[in-house]
Amino acid sequence: TTDVNNLSWLSYGVLKGDGTLIIVNSVGAVLQTLYILAYLHYSPQKHGVLLQTATLLAVLLLGYGYFWLLVPDLEARLQQLGLFCSVFTISMYLSPLADLAKIVQTKSTQRLSFSLTIATLFCSASWSIYGFRLRDPYITVPNLPGILTSLIRLGLFCKYPPEQDRKYRLLQTC
């Protein structure tokens, strides 16, 4: 999903002529694609990974077809693509909260990455400031949930510090 997100924002940047969006999302798309290829290479469940990747690729191609072929007006295309990117970004930021009930139930933040939480906070804050500076709500608004969800996750780290996680010994499996 992060790769589709990068490629969508790259399209938005190209359509808008925004060099920052183009460069950042080009690098992000290349890195995410390399990650997918490496994961696919080492994954024992190649069929599932290929199916997920093909599904997301189909969604991306359908989106490109819609935006570039069926929405001829440049301004309408920019607005619709911005809205699509915004919804996709918000869903990406909300996804780590899917484990929220399990974290509270187990009183363990073992399912969360502290470094990823900090990176998400800085990244979403940076994009929000950039979008605010450009007066572009499609960049500003979807990154605000990233700040909020990062603060929620940081709160979970405060409530259930990693030291508590060390009290439980993981079971070894063969």
N, CA, C and O atoms as a DFTB+ gen file, in Angstrom:
696 C
 N C O
     1  1       0.823      -1.203       0.000
     2  2       0.000       0.000       0.000
     3  2       0.861       1.260       0.000
     4  3       0.481       2.282      -0.572
     5  1       2.019       1.180       0.643
     6  2       2.901       2.350       0.656
     7  2       3.427       2.641      -0.744
     8  3       3.591       3.802      -1.118
     9  1       3.689       1.598      -1.514
    10  2       4.152       1.795      -2.886
    11  2       3.061       2.459      -3.729
    12  3       3.343       3.386      -4.490
    13  1       1.825       1.991      -3.597
    14  2       0.705       2.611      -4.323
    15  2       0.531       4.053      -3.867
    16  3       0.248       4.936      -4.677
    17  1       0.699       4.288      -2.584
    18  2       0.603       5.642      -2.046
    19  2       1.670       6.545      -2.678
    20  3       1.367       7.655      -3.116
    21  1       2.923       6.062      -2.720
    22  2       3.998       6.841      -3.343
    23  2       3.721       7.112      -4.820
    24  3       3.915       8.231      -5.296
    25  1       3.270       6.091      -5.539
    26  2       3.009       6.262      -6.963
    27  2       1.832       7.208      -7.211
    28  3       1.828       7.958      -8.186
    29  1       0.839       7.169      -6.327
    30  2      -0.295       8.089      -6.464
    31  2       0.143       9.532      -6.227
    32  3      -0.204      10.429      -6.995
    33  1       0.907       9.745      -5.158
    34  2       1.397      11.105      -4.878
    35  2       2.373      11.568      -5.953
    36  3       2.445      12.760      -6.250
    37  1       3.120      10.643      -6.535
    38  2       4.004      10.992      -7.652
    39  2       3.172      11.520      -8.817
    40  3       3.536      12.521      -9.435
    41  1       2.064      10.856      -9.120
    42  2       1.177      11.324     -10.187
    43  2       0.608      12.700      -9.869
    44  3       0.520      13.567     -10.740
    45  1       0.223      12.889      -8.614
    46  2      -0.296      14.188      -8.183
    47  2       0.783      15.262      -8.358
    48  3       0.500      16.363      -8.830
    49  1       2.019      14.933      -7.975
    50  2       3.126      15.879      -8.119
    51  2       3.415      16.216      -9.568
    52  3       3.690      17.371      -9.894
    53  1       3.357      15.208     -10.451
    54  2       3.580      15.443     -11.883
    55  2       2.475      16.328     -12.441
    56  3       2.743      17.273     -13.183
    57  1       1.236      16.021     -12.083
    58  2       0.098      16.794     -12.570
    59  2       0.163      18.241     -12.084
    60  3      -0.197      19.171     -12.806
    61  1       0.629      18.410     -10.849
    62  2       0.706      19.741     -10.257
    63  2       2.009      20.468     -10.623
    64  3       2.104      21.688     -10.493
    65  1       3.008      19.705     -11.080
    66  2       4.307      20.299     -11.389
    67  2       5.105      20.620     -10.143
    68  3       5.854      21.597     -10.123
    69  1       4.955      19.809      -9.099
    70  2       5.622      20.031      -7.812
    71  2       6.851      19.130      -7.719
    72  3       6.728      17.923      -7.509
    73  1       8.029      19.719      -7.874
    74  2       9.281      18.977      -7.864
    75  2       9.537      18.220      -6.578
    76  3      10.093      17.122      -6.609
    77  1       9.141      18.787      -5.446
    78  2       9.348      18.114      -4.164
    79  2       8.550      16.816      -4.109
    80  3       9.081      15.773      -3.727
    81  1       7.275      16.880      -4.490
    82  2       6.453      15.670      -4.506
    83  2       7.009      14.634      -5.488
    84  3       6.988      13.434      -5.214
    85  1       7.500      15.104      -6.618
    86  2       8.030      14.197      -7.639
    87  2       9.275      13.475      -7.126
    88  3       9.362      12.251      -7.219
    89  1      10.227      14.218      -6.591
    90  2      11.489      13.618      -6.134
    91  2      11.262      12.675      -4.959
    92  3      11.709      11.529      -4.984
    93  1      10.567      13.156      -3.926
    94  2      10.364      12.352      -2.717
    95  2       9.601      11.068      -3.037
    96  3       9.977       9.991      -2.575
    97  1       8.541      11.180      -3.817
    98  2       7.736       9.997      -4.097
    99  2       8.359       9.083      -5.141
   100  3       8.057       7.890      -5.164
   101  1       9.220       9.608      -6.004
   102  2       9.978       8.747      -6.915
   103  2      10.934       7.869      -6.116
   104  3      11.001       6.657      -6.325
   105  1      11.669       8.489      -5.204
   106  2      12.591       7.729      -4.344
   107  2      11.807       6.720      -3.507
   108  3      12.205       5.560      -3.395
   109  1      10.693       7.163      -2.918
   110  2       9.873       6.268      -2.105
   111  2       9.336       5.095      -2.910
   112  3       9.335       3.962      -2.428
   113  1       8.886       5.351      -4.119
   114  2       8.341       4.276      -4.962
   115  2       9.426       3.269      -5.339
   116  3       9.186       2.062      -5.333
   117  1      10.613       3.766      -5.665
   118  2      11.715       2.851      -6.003
   119  2      12.083       1.991      -4.792
   120  3      12.240       0.776      -4.914
   121  1      12.218       2.619      -3.630
   122  2      12.575       1.862      -2.426
   123  2      11.492       0.851      -2.047
   124  3      11.803      -0.283      -1.681
   125  1      10.233       1.254      -2.134
   126  2       9.141       0.340      -1.801
   127  2       9.065      -0.812      -2.793
   128  3       8.796      -1.949      -2.403
   129  1       9.299      -0.528      -4.074
   130  2       9.283      -1.587      -5.080
   131  2      10.418      -2.576      -4.827
   132  3      10.226      -3.786      -4.940
   133  1      11.596      -2.064      -4.486
   134  2      12.718      -2.954      -4.157
   135  2      12.403      -3.784      -2.914
   136  3      12.762      -4.959      -2.844
   137  1      11.737      -3.178      -1.938
   138  2      11.346      -3.905      -0.730
   139  2      10.380      -5.033      -1.084
   140  3      10.525      -6.154      -0.595
   141  1       9.395      -4.739      -1.933
   142  2       8.423      -5.764      -2.342
   143  2       9.132      -6.910      -3.062
   144  3       8.853      -8.081      -2.805
   145  1      10.048      -6.564      -3.960
   146  2      10.771      -7.597      -4.704
   147  2      11.630      -8.456      -3.773
   148  3      11.675      -9.677      -3.921
   149  1      12.310      -7.823      -2.818
   150  2      13.117      -8.580      -1.852
   151  2      12.229      -9.456      -0.980
   152  3      12.547     -10.617      -0.723
   153  1      11.117      -8.893      -0.530
   154  2      10.189      -9.659       0.302
   155  2       9.646     -10.851      -0.477
   156  3       9.557     -11.963       0.044
   157  1       9.287     -10.603      -1.723
   158  2       8.773     -11.676      -2.568
   159  2       9.821     -12.763      -2.769
   160  3       9.508     -13.953      -2.739
   161  1      11.056     -12.349      -2.971
   162  2      12.137     -13.321      -3.184
   163  2      12.320     -14.240      -1.983
   164  3      12.520     -15.444      -2.145
   165  1      12.252     -13.676      -0.776
   166  2      12.522     -14.457       0.431
   167  2      11.265     -15.023       1.095
   168  3      11.368     -15.798       2.046
   169  1      10.105     -14.652       0.616
   170  2       8.863     -15.104       1.243
   171  2       8.570     -16.563       0.913
   172  3       8.625     -16.970      -0.247
   173  1       8.257     -17.350       1.948
   174  2       7.894     -18.741       1.670
   175  2       6.476     -18.854       1.085
   176  3       6.127     -19.874       0.491
   177  1       5.672     -17.812       1.254
   178  2       4.295     -17.812       0.767
   179  2       4.178     -16.903      -0.451
   180  3       3.466     -15.899      -0.414
   181  1       4.861     -17.248      -1.507
   182  2       4.919     -16.404      -2.703
   183  2       3.542     -16.181      -3.329
   184  3       3.270     -15.092      -3.835
   185  1       2.677     -17.184      -3.304
   186  2       1.366     -17.060      -3.937
   187  2       0.560     -15.920      -3.308
   188  3      -0.015     -15.102      -4.027
   189  1       0.514     -15.860      -1.995
   190  2      -0.230     -14.805      -1.301
   191  2       0.344     -13.428      -1.574
   192  3      -0.394     -12.470      -1.803
   193  1       1.659     -13.339      -1.548
   194  2       2.328     -12.051      -1.792
   195  2       2.088     -11.601      -3.229
   196  3       1.808     -10.429      -3.480
   197  1       2.197     -12.530      -4.165
   198  2       1.949     -12.194      -5.576
   199  2       0.505     -11.749      -5.782
   200  3       0.248     -10.811      -6.537
   201  1      -0.427     -12.406      -5.127
   202  2      -1.835     -12.044      -5.252
   203  2      -2.096     -10.637      -4.706
   204  3      -2.791      -9.842      -5.338
   205  1      -1.538     -10.336      -3.536
   206  2      -1.699      -8.996      -2.956
   207  2      -1.059      -7.942      -3.843
   208  3      -1.647      -6.887      -4.077
   209  1       0.132      -8.217      -4.333
   210  2       0.845      -7.260      -5.183
   211  2       0.087      -7.037      -6.491
   212  3      -0.052      -5.902      -6.946
   213  1      -0.397      -8.112      -7.088
   214  2      -1.155      -7.990      -8.340
   215  2      -2.455      -7.223      -8.125
   216  3      -2.856      -6.431      -8.978
   217  1      -3.116      -7.453      -6.994
   218  2      -4.354      -6.728      -6.696
   219  2      -4.094      -5.239      -6.563
   220  3      -4.826      -4.427      -7.129
   221  1      -3.055      -4.874      -5.817
   222  2      -2.735      -3.453      -5.665
   223  2      -2.282      -2.838      -6.980
   224  3      -2.584      -1.678      -7.262
   225  1      -1.570      -3.595      -7.775
   226  2      -1.157      -3.107      -9.093
   227  2      -2.377      -2.872      -9.979
   228  3      -2.430      -1.894     -10.724
   229  1      -3.355      -3.770      -9.896
   230  2      -4.592      -3.599     -10.672
   231  2      -5.349      -2.355     -10.212
   232  3      -5.874      -1.610     -11.039
   233  1      -5.410      -2.126      -8.900
   234  2      -6.059      -0.918      -8.369
   235  2      -5.346       0.327      -8.890
   236  3      -5.984       1.299      -9.293
   237  1      -4.033       0.283      -8.877
   238  2      -3.241       1.415      -9.364
   239  2      -3.491       1.664     -10.852
   240  3      -3.682       2.808     -11.264
   241  1      -3.491       0.616     -11.647
   242  2      -3.714       0.772     -13.085
   243  2      -5.135       1.247     -13.385
   244  3      -5.336       2.063     -14.285
   245  1      -6.116       0.748     -12.644
   246  2      -7.487       1.235     -12.813
   247  2      -7.580       2.719     -12.455
   248  3      -8.257       3.495     -13.129
   249  1      -6.887       3.092     -11.386
   250  2      -6.864       4.499     -10.989
   251  2      -6.226       5.375     -12.053
   252  3      -6.753       6.434     -12.395
   253  1      -5.085       4.928     -12.577
   254  2      -4.435       5.691     -13.653
   255  2      -5.362       5.810     -14.854
   256  3      -5.515       6.890     -15.425
   257  1      -5.983       4.690     -15.237
   258  2      -6.896       4.715     -16.372
   259  2      -8.031       5.703     -16.159
   260  3      -8.386       6.465     -17.058
   261  1      -8.593       5.680     -14.960
   262  2      -9.690       6.601     -14.652
   263  2      -9.229       8.051     -14.717
   264  3      -9.820       8.868     -15.423
   265  1      -8.164       8.368     -13.972
   266  2      -7.739       9.764     -13.863
   267  2      -7.185      10.322     -15.168
   268  3      -7.428      11.488     -15.480
   269  1      -6.456       9.537     -15.930
   270  2      -5.802      10.060     -17.112
   271  2      -6.654       9.937     -18.381
   272  3      -6.440      10.671     -19.346
   273  1      -7.622       9.004     -18.380
   274  2      -8.425       8.817     -19.596
   275  2      -9.856       9.342     -19.464
   276  3     -10.414       9.879     -20.421
   277  1     -10.445       9.186     -18.283
   278  2     -11.857       9.527     -18.128
   279  2     -12.112      10.896     -17.498
   280  3     -13.253      11.358     -17.470
   281  1     -11.072      11.546     -16.997
   282  2     -11.235      12.887     -16.415
   283  2     -10.367      13.842     -17.237
   284  3      -9.211      14.093     -16.894
   285  1     -10.931      14.368     -18.319
   286  2     -10.124      15.184     -19.232
   287  2      -9.752      16.561     -18.675
   288  3      -8.699      17.098     -19.019
   289  1     -10.603      17.138     -17.821
   290  2     -10.340      18.465     -17.276
   291  2      -9.202      18.398     -16.255
   292  3      -9.277      17.659     -15.273
   293  1      -8.152      19.177     -16.502
   294  2      -6.953      19.143     -15.660
   295  2      -7.257      19.492     -14.207
   296  3      -6.759      18.824     -13.301
   297  1      -8.055      20.514     -13.970
   298  2      -8.366      20.934     -12.590
   299  2      -9.195      19.870     -11.874
   300  3      -8.950      19.579     -10.703
   301  1     -10.169      19.290     -12.565
   302  2     -10.986      18.223     -11.968
   303  2     -10.123      17.001     -11.671
   304  3     -10.290      16.359     -10.634
   305  1      -9.205      16.679     -12.572
   306  2      -8.303      15.547     -12.367
   307  2      -7.421      15.781     -11.149
   308  3      -7.218      14.876     -10.340
   309  1      -6.897      16.996     -11.020
   310  2      -6.048      17.332      -9.886
   311  2      -6.820      17.199      -8.567
   312  3      -6.296      16.658      -7.594
   313  1      -8.055      17.689      -8.536
   314  2      -8.866      17.605      -7.321
   315  2      -9.230      16.165      -6.989
   316  3      -9.131      15.757      -5.832
   317  1      -9.648      15.388      -7.984
   318  2     -10.035      14.005      -7.731
   319  2      -8.830      13.144      -7.336
   320  3      -8.925      12.295      -6.450
   321  1      -7.704      13.376      -8.002
   322  2      -6.493      12.635      -7.655
   323  2      -6.017      13.033      -6.261
   324  3      -5.575      12.178      -5.493
   325  1      -6.102      14.309      -5.928
   326  2      -5.740      14.764      -4.587
   327  2      -6.609      14.120      -3.518
   328  3      -6.118      13.738      -2.456
   329  1      -7.900      14.000      -3.801
   330  2      -8.815      13.356      -2.863
   331  2      -8.487      11.869      -2.730
   332  3      -8.482      11.337      -1.620
   333  1      -8.212      11.193      -3.848
   334  2      -7.834       9.783      -3.821
   335  2      -6.570       9.584      -2.985
   336  3      -6.519       8.703      -2.127
   337  1      -5.556      10.406      -3.242
   338  2      -4.296      10.309      -2.490
   339  2      -4.536      10.559      -1.002
   340  3      -3.954       9.884      -0.152
   341  1      -5.385      11.521      -0.694
   342  2      -5.678      11.854       0.699
   343  2      -6.321      10.684       1.425
   344  3      -5.919      10.341       2.537
   345  1      -7.320      10.070       0.800
   346  2      -8.007       8.929       1.425
   347  2      -7.033       7.771       1.614
   348  3      -7.043       7.110       2.653
   349  1      -6.201       7.528       0.621
   350  2      -5.232       6.439       0.708
   351  2      -4.221       6.702       1.821
   352  3      -3.869       5.786       2.564
   353  1      -3.757       7.935       1.942
   354  2      -2.790       8.291       2.979
   355  2      -3.401       8.158       4.368
   356  3      -2.758       7.641       5.282
   357  1      -4.631       8.620       4.532
   358  2      -5.297       8.505       5.831
   359  2      -5.432       7.037       6.222
   360  3      -5.172       6.676       7.370
   361  1      -5.835       6.192       5.285
   362  2      -5.974       4.772       5.609
   363  2      -4.625       4.156       5.965
   364  3      -4.558       3.273       6.821
   365  1      -3.560       4.605       5.327
   366  2      -2.223       4.102       5.637
   367  2      -1.818       4.499       7.061
   368  3      -1.221       3.700       7.784
   369  1      -2.142       5.733       7.460
   370  2      -1.799       6.183       8.804
   371  2      -2.648       5.511       9.881
   372  3      -2.181       5.321      11.004
   373  1      -3.878       5.152       9.553
   374  2      -4.765       4.533      10.541
   375  2      -4.500       3.034      10.707
   376  3      -4.880       2.453      11.723
   377  1      -3.862       2.411       9.733
   378  2      -3.680       0.957       9.772
   379  2      -2.939       0.435      11.006
   380  3      -3.302      -0.636      11.493
   381  1      -1.914       1.128      11.548
   382  2      -1.265       0.580      12.744
   383  2      -2.185       0.511      13.966
   384  3      -1.897      -0.215      14.918
   385  1      -3.279       1.255      13.946
   386  2      -4.188       1.228      15.083
   387  2      -5.091      -0.002      15.066
   388  3      -5.877      -0.208      15.991
   389  1      -4.982      -0.821      14.019
   390  2      -5.782      -2.045      13.950
   391  2      -5.454      -2.979      15.112
   392  3      -6.308      -3.753      15.544
   393  1      -4.236      -2.912      15.614
   394  2      -3.807      -3.756      16.728
   395  2      -4.088      -3.123      18.090
   396  3      -3.674      -3.659      19.118
   397  1      -4.778      -2.003      18.105
   398  2      -4.991      -1.264      19.352
   399  2      -5.631      -2.120      20.442
   400  3      -5.161      -2.111      21.580
   401  1      -6.679      -2.850      20.123
   402  2      -7.357      -3.675      21.129
   403  2      -6.413      -4.732      21.697
   404  3      -6.412      -4.979      22.903
   405  1      -5.617      -5.353      20.840
   406  2      -4.676      -6.389      21.300
   407  2      -3.590      -5.773      22.178
   408  3      -3.157      -6.394      23.148
   409  1      -3.153      -4.578      21.854
   410  2      -2.122      -3.907      22.658
   411  2      -2.653      -3.604      24.050
   412  3      -1.972      -3.847      25.046
   413  1      -3.868      -3.073      24.119
   414  2      -4.473      -2.757      25.421
   415  2      -4.756      -4.038      26.200
   416  3      -4.543      -4.093      27.411
   417  1      -5.231      -5.057      25.507
   418  2      -5.555      -6.328      26.154
   419  2      -4.306      -6.988      26.746
   420  3      -4.346      -7.485      27.871
   421  1      -3.215      -6.995      26.007
   422  2      -1.984      -7.638      26.469
   423  2      -1.102      -6.699      27.283
   424  3      -0.130      -7.131      27.904
   425  1      -1.448      -5.400      27.277
   426  2      -0.636      -4.380      27.952
   427  2       0.825      -4.440      27.479
   428  3       1.764      -4.304      28.263
   429  1       0.973      -4.649      26.171
   430  2       2.296      -4.780      25.575
   431  2       2.357      -4.022      24.253
   432  3       1.458      -4.132      23.420
   433  1       3.412      -3.263      24.075
   434  2       3.631      -2.533      22.823
   435  2       4.572      -3.291      21.886
   436  3       5.154      -2.716      20.966
   437  1       4.706      -4.574      22.138
   438  2       5.603      -5.397      21.332
   439  2       5.204      -5.383      19.852
   440  3       6.055      -5.571      18.983
   441  1       3.934      -5.166      19.562
   442  2       3.442      -5.140      18.182
   443  2       3.778      -3.832      17.469
   444  3       3.616      -3.735      16.253
   445  1       4.239      -2.839      18.200
   446  2       4.525      -1.526      17.622
   447  2       6.022      -1.311      17.494
   448  3       6.810      -1.847      18.273
   449  1       6.397      -0.530      16.515
   450  2       7.792      -0.137      16.340
   451  2       7.943       1.305      16.821
   452  3       7.315       2.219      16.287
   453  1       8.781       1.494      17.833
   454  2       8.995       2.838      18.368
   455  2       9.651       3.733      17.314
   456  3       9.230       4.873      17.118
   457  1      10.677       3.220      16.640
   458  2      11.375       4.039      15.639
   459  2      10.451       4.403      14.478
   460  3      10.523       5.519      13.964
   461  1       9.587       3.479      14.060
   462  2       8.636       3.781      12.987
   463  2       7.609       4.811      13.447
   464  3       7.167       5.646      12.657
   465  1       7.232       4.753      14.713
   466  2       6.295       5.736      15.268
   467  2       6.902       7.135      15.234
   468  3       6.233       8.092      14.843
   469  1       8.151       7.256      15.637
   470  2       8.844       8.554      15.611
   471  2       8.999       9.039      14.174
   472  3       8.756      10.210      13.884
   473  1       9.402       8.142      13.273
   474  2       9.569       8.509      11.860
   475  2       8.239       8.967      11.261
   476  3       8.198       9.938      10.506
   477  1       7.163       8.274      11.594
   478  2       5.845       8.650      11.089
   479  2       5.436      10.019      11.614
   480  3       4.868      10.826      10.879
   481  1       5.724      10.278      12.877
   482  2       5.401      11.583      13.467
   483  2       6.131      12.701      12.727
   484  3       5.518      13.696      12.340
   485  1       7.424      12.541      12.533
   486  2       8.197      13.582      11.840
   487  2       7.794      13.715      10.378
   488  3       7.697      14.823       9.851
   489  1       7.562      12.583       9.728
   490  2       7.186      12.598       8.313
   491  2       5.829      13.275       8.120
   492  3       5.694      14.158       7.272
   493  1       4.832      12.873       8.893
   494  2       3.500      13.457       8.732
   495  2       3.487      14.928       9.138
   496  3       2.778      15.733       8.533
   497  1       4.266      15.280      10.156
   498  2       4.347      16.691      10.549
   499  2       5.010      17.521       9.438
   500  3       4.563      18.625       9.130
   501  1       6.069      16.980       8.850
   502  2       6.762      17.691       7.763
   503  2       5.842      17.908       6.569
   504  3       5.790      19.004       6.010
   505  1       5.111      16.855       6.179
   506  2       4.203      16.986       5.046
   507  2       3.046      17.929       5.370
   508  3       2.586      18.665       4.497
   509  1       2.577      17.913       6.606
   510  2       1.498      18.841       6.988
   511  2       1.975      20.287       6.878
   512  3       1.254      21.144       6.367
   513  1       3.178      20.556       7.355
   514  2       3.736      21.910       7.278
   515  2       3.944      22.308       5.811
   516  3       3.646      23.437       5.421
   517  1       4.458      21.370       5.000
   518  2       4.669      21.642       3.582
   519  2       3.337      21.956       2.893
   520  3       3.238      22.923       2.138
   521  1       2.323      21.139       3.154
   522  2       1.004      21.371       2.568
   523  2       0.386      22.681       3.031
   524  3      -0.247      23.391       2.249
   525  1       0.576      22.999       4.317
   526  2       0.075      24.265       4.860
   527  2       0.763      25.441       4.175
   528  3       0.124      26.436       3.833
   529  1       2.071      25.314       3.980
   530  2       2.847      26.367       3.311
   531  2       2.369      26.590       1.876
   532  3       2.321      27.724       1.399
   533  1       2.015      25.493       1.190
   534  2       1.530      25.594      -0.195
   535  2       0.036      25.917      -0.265
   536  3      -0.503      26.179      -1.340
   537  1      -0.621      25.895       0.891
   538  2      -2.076      26.050       0.956
   539  2      -2.765      24.952       0.136
   540  3      -3.719      25.207      -0.600
   541  1      -2.255      23.728       0.284
   542  2      -2.791      22.582      -0.434
   543  2      -3.427      21.621       0.572
   544  3      -2.725      20.869       1.248
   545  1      -4.761      21.649       0.670
   546  2      -5.424      20.791       1.657
   547  2      -5.238      19.298       1.376
   548  3      -5.332      18.483       2.294
   549  1      -4.975      18.932       0.122
   550  2      -4.781      17.521      -0.205
   551  2      -3.472      16.984       0.369
   552  3      -3.330      15.774       0.547
   553  1      -2.533      17.847       0.655
   554  2      -1.287      17.436       1.298
   555  2      -1.400      17.617       2.810
   556  3      -0.964      16.754       3.572
   557  1      -1.980      18.727       3.246
   558  2      -2.061      19.031       4.681
   559  2      -2.973      18.070       5.433
   560  3      -2.543      17.420       6.386
   561  1      -4.214      17.980       5.014
   562  2      -5.248      17.267       5.768
   563  2      -4.942      15.786       5.978
   564  3      -5.092      15.310       7.104
   565  1      -4.521      15.025       4.958
   566  2      -4.319      13.590       5.204
   567  2      -3.132      13.281       6.113
   568  3      -3.026      12.169       6.630
   569  1      -2.252      14.238       6.311
   570  2      -1.108      13.998       7.168
   571  2      -1.396      14.317       8.628
   572  3      -0.637      13.910       9.508
   573  1      -2.467      15.029       8.896
   574  2      -2.842      15.306      10.286
   575  2      -3.178      14.020      11.054
   576  3      -2.773      13.898      12.210
   577  1      -3.902      13.053      10.461
   578  2      -4.107      11.785      11.178
   579  2      -2.794      11.050      11.476
   580  3      -2.703      10.307      12.453
   581  1      -1.789      11.259      10.638
   582  2      -0.479      10.657      10.896
   583  2       0.125      11.192      12.179
   584  3       0.725      10.448      12.955
   585  1      -0.040      12.493      12.395
   586  2       0.441      13.094      13.646
   587  2      -0.357      12.534      14.814
   588  3       0.216      12.127      15.825
   589  1      -1.677      12.511      14.678
   590  2      -2.550      12.036      15.752
   591  2      -2.283      10.574      16.094
   592  3      -2.149      10.231      17.269
   593  1      -2.204       9.704      15.078
   594  2      -1.975       8.286      15.367
   595  2      -0.584       8.047      15.950
   596  3      -0.400       7.141      16.763
   597  1       0.381       8.844      15.547
   598  2       1.722       8.722      16.127
   599  2       1.702       9.116      17.603
   600  3       2.341       8.469      18.433
   601  1       0.969      10.172      17.924
   602  2       0.861      10.588      19.328
   603  2       0.127       9.530      20.154
   604  3       0.485       9.284      21.306
   605  1      -0.891       8.911      19.572
   606  2      -1.584       7.820      20.268
   607  2      -0.624       6.665      20.529
   608  3      -0.590       6.119      21.632
   609  1       0.153       6.296      19.517
   610  2       1.118       5.202      19.695
   611  2       2.190       5.566      20.710
   612  3       2.608       4.716      21.496
   613  1       2.647       6.832      20.706
   614  2       3.621       7.259      21.727
   615  2       3.004       7.165      23.122
   616  3       3.675       6.789      24.083
   617  1       1.716       7.512      23.224
   618  2       1.013       7.371      24.498
   619  2       0.964       5.918      24.949
   620  3       1.079       5.630      26.140
   621  1       0.793       5.009      24.004
   622  2       0.802       3.586      24.348
   623  2       2.174       3.145      24.836
   624  3       2.278       2.325      25.748
   625  1       3.233       3.692      24.228
   626  2       4.582       3.373      24.692
   627  2       4.809       3.896      26.107
   628  3       5.512       3.263      26.895
   629  1       4.222       5.043      26.433
   630  2       4.338       5.581      27.800
   631  2       3.541       4.728      28.786
   632  3       4.009       4.442      29.888
   633  1       2.343       4.326      28.385
   634  2       1.479       3.544      29.269
   635  2       1.998       2.120      29.457
   636  3       1.949       1.568      30.557
   637  1       2.495       1.534      28.369
   638  2       3.021       0.164      28.407
   639  2       4.467       0.166      27.925
   640  3       4.748      -0.232      26.795
   641  1       5.392       0.617      28.788
   642  2       6.792       0.730      28.355
   643  2       7.382      -0.615      27.933
   644  3       6.951      -1.667      28.406
   645  1       8.358      -0.572      27.051
   646  2       8.986      -1.810      26.570
   647  2       9.576      -2.674      27.685
   648  3       9.683      -3.889      27.518
   649  1       9.960      -2.081      28.817
   650  2      10.508      -2.876      29.925
   651  2       9.482      -3.886      30.409
   652  3       9.840      -4.997      30.802
   653  1       8.198      -3.510      30.384
   654  2       7.152      -4.437      30.778
   655  2       7.120      -5.633      29.840
   656  3       6.829      -6.752      30.262
   657  1       7.420      -5.398      28.573
   658  2       7.411      -6.478      27.591
   659  2       8.475      -7.520      27.905
   660  3       8.301      -8.695      27.581
   661  1       9.566      -7.112      28.527
   662  2      10.661      -8.027      28.797
   663  2      10.331      -9.019      29.904
   664  3      11.020     -10.028      30.051
   665  1       9.288      -8.748      30.684
   666  2       8.896      -9.667      31.749
   667  2       8.349     -10.971      31.165
   668  3       8.376     -12.012      31.823
   669  1       7.860     -10.909      29.949
   670  2       7.274     -12.086      29.324
   671  2       8.295     -12.713      28.389
   672  3       8.828     -12.048      27.501
   673  1       8.560     -13.970      28.590
   674  2       9.510     -14.658      27.753
   675  2       8.788     -15.263      26.556
   676  3       7.770     -15.937      26.716
   677  1       9.303     -15.027      25.382
   678  2       8.690     -15.573      24.186
   679  2       8.922     -17.082      24.125
   680  3       9.999     -17.565      24.472
   681  1       7.920     -17.811      23.690
   682  2       8.054     -19.249      23.509
   683  2       8.816     -19.531      22.230
   684  3       8.547     -18.928      21.191
   685  1       9.746     -20.428      22.304
   686  2      10.522     -20.807      21.127
   687  2       9.754     -21.874      20.353
   688  3       9.217     -22.814      20.938
   689  1       9.710     -21.721      19.060
   690  2       9.070     -22.719      18.206
   691  2      10.112     -23.355      17.324
   692  3      11.141     -22.748      17.027
   693  1       9.852     -24.557      16.912
   694  2      10.839     -25.290      16.087
   695  2      10.864     -24.778      14.716
   696  3      11.628     -25.272      13.886
